[in-house]
CSV table of C-alpha atoms in Angstrom, one decimal:
chain,number,residue,atom,x,y,z
H,1,ASP,CA,-3.7,11.0,22.4
H,2,THR,CA,-3.8,8.2,19.8
H,3,ALA,CA,-0.3,6.7,19.3
H,4,VAL,CA,-0.9,5.5,15.7
H,5,SER,CA,-3.6,7.2,13.8
H,6,GLN,CA,-4.7,6.5,10.3
H,7,THR,CA,-7.3,8.1,8.0
H,8,PRO,CA,-9.8,7.5,6.7
H,9,LYS,CA,-11.5,4.8,8.8
H,10,TYR,CA,-13.6,3.8,5.8
H,11,LEU,CA,-12.9,4.2,2.1
H,12,VAL,CA,-15.3,3.3,-0.6
H,13,THR,CA,-14.3,3.8,-4.2
H,14,GLN,CA,-14.7,2.6,-7.8
H,15,MET,CA,-12.3,0.3,-9.7
H,16,GLY,CA,-9.6,2.1,-11.5
H,17,ASN,CA,-9.4,5.0,-9.1
H,18,ASP,CA,-6.3,6.2,-7.2
H,19,LYS,CA,-6.5,6.6,-3.4
H,20,SER,CA,-4.3,7.3,-0.4
H,21,ILE,CA,-4.4,6.3,3.2
H,22,LYS,CA,-2.6,8.4,5.7
H,23,CYS,CA,-0.8,7.3,8.8
H,24,GLU,CA,0.9,9.2,11.6
H,25,GLN,CA,2.6,8.0,14.8
H,26,ASN,CA,3.5,10.1,17.8
H,27,LEU,CA,5.6,7.5,19.6
H,28,GLY,CA,9.0,8.6,18.2
H,29,HIS,CA,9.4,5.3,16.6
H,30,ASP,CA,11.9,4.8,13.7
H,31,THR,CA,10.1,2.1,11.8
H,32,MET,CA,6.6,2.1,10.3
H,33,TYR,CA,4.7,-0.7,8.5
H,34,TRP,CA,1.7,-1.3,6.4
H,35,TYR,CA,-0.2,-4.6,6.8
H,36,LYS,CA,-3.2,-5.9,4.8
H,37,GLN,CA,-5.8,-8.0,6.6
H,38,ASP,CA,-8.1,-10.1,4.4
H,39,SER,CA,-11.6,-11.4,5.0
H,40,LYS,CA,-10.1,-14.4,6.9
H,41,LYS,CA,-8.3,-12.1,9.3
H,42,PHE,CA,-4.8,-13.0,7.9
H,43,LEU,CA,-2.4,-10.2,8.5
H,44,LYS,CA,0.2,-9.8,5.7
H,45,ILE,CA,3.1,-7.4,5.7
H,46,MET,CA,3.2,-5.1,2.8
H,47,PHE,CA,6.0,-2.6,3.6
H,48,SER,CA,8.4,-1.8,6.3
H,49,TYR,CA,10.1,1.6,6.3
H,50,ASN,CA,12.5,3.6,8.4
H,51,ASN,CA,14.7,6.5,7.5
H,52,LYS,CA,17.3,4.3,6.0
H,53,GLU,CA,15.6,1.4,4.4
H,54,LEU,CA,12.4,0.4,2.6
H,55,ILE,CA,11.6,-3.2,2.7
H,56,ILE,CA,8.9,-4.3,0.2
H,57,ASN,CA,7.1,-7.6,0.3
H,58,GLU,CA,7.7,-8.8,-3.2
H,59,THR,CA,4.2,-10.1,-3.6
H,60,VAL,CA,2.8,-6.6,-3.3
H,61,PRO,CA,1.8,-5.2,-6.7
H,62,ASN,CA,3.7,-2.1,-7.7
H,63,ARG,CA,0.3,-0.2,-7.8
H,64,PHE,CA,0.9,0.1,-4.0
H,65,SER,CA,3.5,2.6,-3.0
H,66,PRO,CA,4.5,3.9,0.5
H,67,LYS,CA,5.3,7.6,0.8
H,68,SER,CA,7.1,8.9,3.9
H,69,PRO,CA,7.4,12.7,4.2
H,70,ASP,CA,9.1,12.4,7.6
H,71,LYS,CA,9.8,9.8,10.3
H,72,ALA,CA,6.3,10.2,11.9
H,73,HIS,CA,4.3,9.6,8.7
H,74,LEU,CA,4.0,6.7,6.3
H,75,ASN,CA,1.2,7.1,3.8
H,76,LEU,CA,0.0,4.3,1.4
H,77,HIS,CA,-0.9,5.3,-2.1
H,78,ILE,CA,-2.8,2.9,-4.4
H,79,ASN,CA,-3.1,3.3,-8.1
H,80,SER,CA,-5.7,1.7,-10.4
H,81,LEU,CA,-7.7,0.1,-7.6
H,82,GLU,CA,-8.9,-3.4,-8.2
H,83,LEU,CA,-11.7,-5.5,-6.6
H,84,GLY,CA,-9.2,-7.7,-4.9
H,85,ASP,CA,-7.7,-4.7,-3.1
H,86,SER,CA,-10.7,-4.7,-0.8
H,87,ALA,CA,-9.5,-5.4,2.7
H,88,VAL,CA,-8.6,-3.7,6.0
H,89,TYR,CA,-5.2,-1.9,5.9
H,90,PHE,CA,-3.3,-1.4,9.1
H,91,CYS,CA,-0.5,1.0,9.8
H,92,ALA,CA,1.9,0.1,12.6
H,93,SER,CA,5.1,1.4,14.1
H,94,SER,CA,7.9,0.0,16.3
H,95,GLY,CA,11.3,1.0,17.6
H,96,GLY,CA,12.7,-1.4,15.0
H,97,THR,CA,15.5,-2.7,17.1
H,98,PRO,CA,16.2,-6.1,18.6
H,99,THR,CA,14.9,-5.0,22.0
H,100,ASN,CA,12.0,-2.9,20.8
H,101,GLU,CA,10.1,-4.9,18.1
H,102,LYS,CA,6.7,-4.6,19.7
H,103,LEU,CA,4.2,-3.2,17.1
H,104,PHE,CA,1.7,-0.5,17.8
H,105,PHE,CA,-1.2,-0.6,15.4
H,106,GLY,CA,-3.6,2.0,14.1
H,107,SER,CA,-7.3,1.2,14.1
H,108,GLY,CA,-7.4,0.2,10.4
H,109,THR,CA,-8.8,1.5,7.2
H,110,GLN,CA,-11.6,-0.6,5.6
H,111,LEU,CA,-11.2,-0.3,1.8
H,112,SER,CA,-14.1,-1.3,-0.4
H,113,VAL,CA,-13.6,-1.3,-4.1
H,114,LEU,CA,-16.8,-1.5,-6.1
F,1,GLY,CA,3.9,-19.5,2.5
F,2,GLU,CA,3.3,-18.8,6.1
F,3,SER,CA,5.8,-19.8,8.7
F,4,VAL,CA,3.5,-19.3,11.6
F,5,GLY,CA,0.1,-21.0,12.0
F,6,LEU,CA,-2.6,-21.8,14.5
F,7,HIS,CA,-4.2,-25.2,15.2
F,8,LEU,CA,-7.7,-23.9,16.0
F,9,PRO,CA,-9.4,-21.1,14.1
F,10,THR,CA,-12.2,-20.8,16.7
F,11,LEU,CA,-12.3,-21.5,20.4
F,12,SER,CA,-15.5,-21.2,22.5
F,13,VAL,CA,-15.3,-21.2,26.2
F,14,GLN,CA,-17.6,-20.4,29.2
F,15,GLU,CA,-16.9,-17.4,31.3
F,16,GLY,CA,-14.6,-18.3,34.2
F,17,ASP,CA,-12.9,-21.2,32.3
F,18,ASN,CA,-9.2,-21.1,31.3
F,19,SER,CA,-8.5,-20.8,27.6
F,20,ILE,CA,-5.5,-22.1,25.7
F,21,ILE,CA,-4.7,-20.8,22.2
F,22,ASN,CA,-2.0,-22.6,20.3
F,23,CYS,CA,0.5,-21.6,17.6
F,24,ALA,CA,3.1,-23.5,15.6
F,25,TYR,CA,6.0,-21.8,13.9
F,26,SER,CA,8.3,-23.3,11.4
F,27,ASN,CA,11.5,-21.1,11.5
F,28,SER,CA,13.9,-22.4,14.2
F,29,ALA,CA,15.9,-19.1,13.8
F,30,SER,CA,13.0,-17.0,15.2
F,31,ASP,CA,14.0,-15.7,18.6
F,32,TYR,CA,11.2,-13.4,19.6
F,33,PHE,CA,7.5,-14.2,19.8
F,34,ILE,CA,4.5,-11.9,20.5
F,35,TRP,CA,0.8,-12.4,21.1
F,36,TYR,CA,-1.6,-9.8,20.0
F,37,LYS,CA,-5.3,-9.4,20.7
F,38,GLN,CA,-7.6,-7.9,18.1
F,39,GLU,CA,-11.1,-6.7,19.1
F,40,SER,CA,-13.8,-6.1,16.5
F,41,GLY,CA,-13.2,-2.9,14.5
F,42,LYS,CA,-9.8,-2.3,16.1
F,43,GLY,CA,-6.1,-2.9,15.4
F,44,PRO,CA,-4.2,-5.7,17.1
F,45,GLN,CA,-2.9,-4.9,20.5
F,46,PHE,CA,0.2,-6.3,22.3
F,47,ILE,CA,-0.6,-8.8,25.1
F,48,ILE,CA,2.6,-10.5,26.0
F,49,ASP,CA,5.9,-11.5,24.5
F,50,ILE,CA,8.7,-14.0,25.0
F,51,ARG,CA,12.2,-14.5,23.8
F,52,SER,CA,13.7,-17.8,22.8
F,53,ASN,CA,15.9,-17.9,25.9
F,54,MET,CA,12.8,-18.4,28.0
F,55,ASP,CA,10.2,-21.2,28.3
F,56,LYS,CA,7.5,-19.4,30.1
F,57,ARG,CA,6.4,-15.8,30.9
F,58,GLN,CA,3.5,-14.6,32.9
F,59,GLY,CA,1.5,-11.5,32.8
F,60,GLN,CA,-1.8,-10.5,34.3
F,61,ARG,CA,-4.1,-13.5,33.8
F,62,VAL,CA,-2.0,-14.5,30.7
F,63,THR,CA,0.8,-16.9,30.4
F,64,VAL,CA,2.9,-17.7,27.3
F,65,LEU,CA,4.7,-21.0,26.9
F,66,LEU,CA,7.4,-21.6,24.4
F,67,ASN,CA,8.5,-25.1,23.4
F,68,LYS,CA,11.5,-24.7,21.0
F,69,THR,CA,11.9,-28.4,20.5
F,70,VAL,CA,8.6,-28.7,18.7
F,71,LYS,CA,8.4,-25.1,17.7
F,72,HIS,CA,5.2,-24.5,19.5
F,73,LEU,CA,3.8,-21.5,21.3
F,74,SER,CA,0.7,-21.2,23.5
F,75,LEU,CA,-1.2,-18.4,25.2
F,76,GLN,CA,-3.1,-19.3,28.4
F,77,ILE,CA,-5.8,-17.0,29.7
F,78,ALA,CA,-7.0,-17.6,33.2
F,79,ALA,CA,-10.6,-17.1,34.3
F,80,THR,CA,-11.6,-16.0,30.8
F,81,GLN,CA,-14.0,-13.0,30.7
F,82,PRO,CA,-16.4,-11.8,28.0
F,83,GLY,CA,-14.1,-8.9,27.4
F,84,ASP,CA,-11.5,-11.5,26.3
F,85,SER,CA,-13.5,-12.3,23.2
F,86,ALA,CA,-11.4,-11.3,20.3
F,87,VAL,CA,-9.1,-12.7,17.6
F,88,TYR,CA,-5.7,-13.7,18.9
F,89,PHE,CA,-2.5,-13.7,16.8
F,90,CYS,CA,0.9,-15.0,17.4
F,91,ALA,CA,3.8,-13.4,15.6
F,92,GLU,CA,7.4,-14.4,15.2
F,93,THR,CA,10.5,-12.2,14.5
F,94,LEU,CA,13.5,-13.6,12.7
F,95,SER,CA,16.8,-13.0,14.5
F,96,GLY,CA,19.3,-11.0,12.5
F,97,GLY,CA,16.8,-10.0,9.9
F,98,SER,CA,14.7,-6.8,9.5
F,99,TYR,CA,12.7,-7.5,12.7
F,100,ILE,CA,9.4,-7.5,10.8
F,101,PRO,CA,6.9,-9.7,12.7
F,102,THR,CA,5.2,-12.4,10.7
F,103,PHE,CA,1.7,-13.2,11.8
F,104,GLY,CA,-0.1,-16.5,12.0
F,105,ARG,CA,-3.8,-16.8,10.9
F,106,GLY,CA,-5.4,-16.0,14.2
F,107,THR,CA,-7.8,-17.8,16.5
F,108,SER,CA,-11.2,-16.4,17.3
F,109,LEU,CA,-11.9,-16.7,21.0
F,110,ILE,CA,-15.6,-16.6,22.0
F,111,VAL,CA,-16.5,-16.3,25.6
F,112,HIS,CA,-20.0,-17.2,26.6
F,113,PRO,CA,-21.5,-15.6,29.8
């Protein structure tokens, strides 16, 4: 069974569209994350979320919004897509405590905005 | 700006050689460091970690060294194999914060048969 799964694997869309990427973890973790990986492989945190707190990277445009229906899911919704949003987006989860910070990543969603 | 960085973006080695990947971090408050391996088309995977109360930690064919004086971290891979070819990231976690790992830029390791 896949620990952290995200869908779709590939997403090709036009500028201006709204899209969502789904993420689910079956590890029982309390904290989930979204990272953006650019063409130079740099991994940048976008959001961190548990059932108590949403931490937003202040550099992330408000067109991006995380939505968590329950502890096992953290979806990423993107409004009015722009060319610069093209990247690989990774979902991850962790225990979120000082002794359990190890991240488990999904396999990524490659977003291409045309 | 980034608080974690890498000295070498690409490292090419021959199969069987030992590989050393370096990482510099800037925040002296960081107390937990993690190395991840990312293969093509996949998400990063945990390799090994170390806490700031340690200088060295060994795993299977991998060793992480931590030098807090100069804020430097290294990953040593013994007898490198073609399957080790990947991008390697170091990450640091800030003590007392929200425990969100901050990643460095990554080093691409290429192992030639």
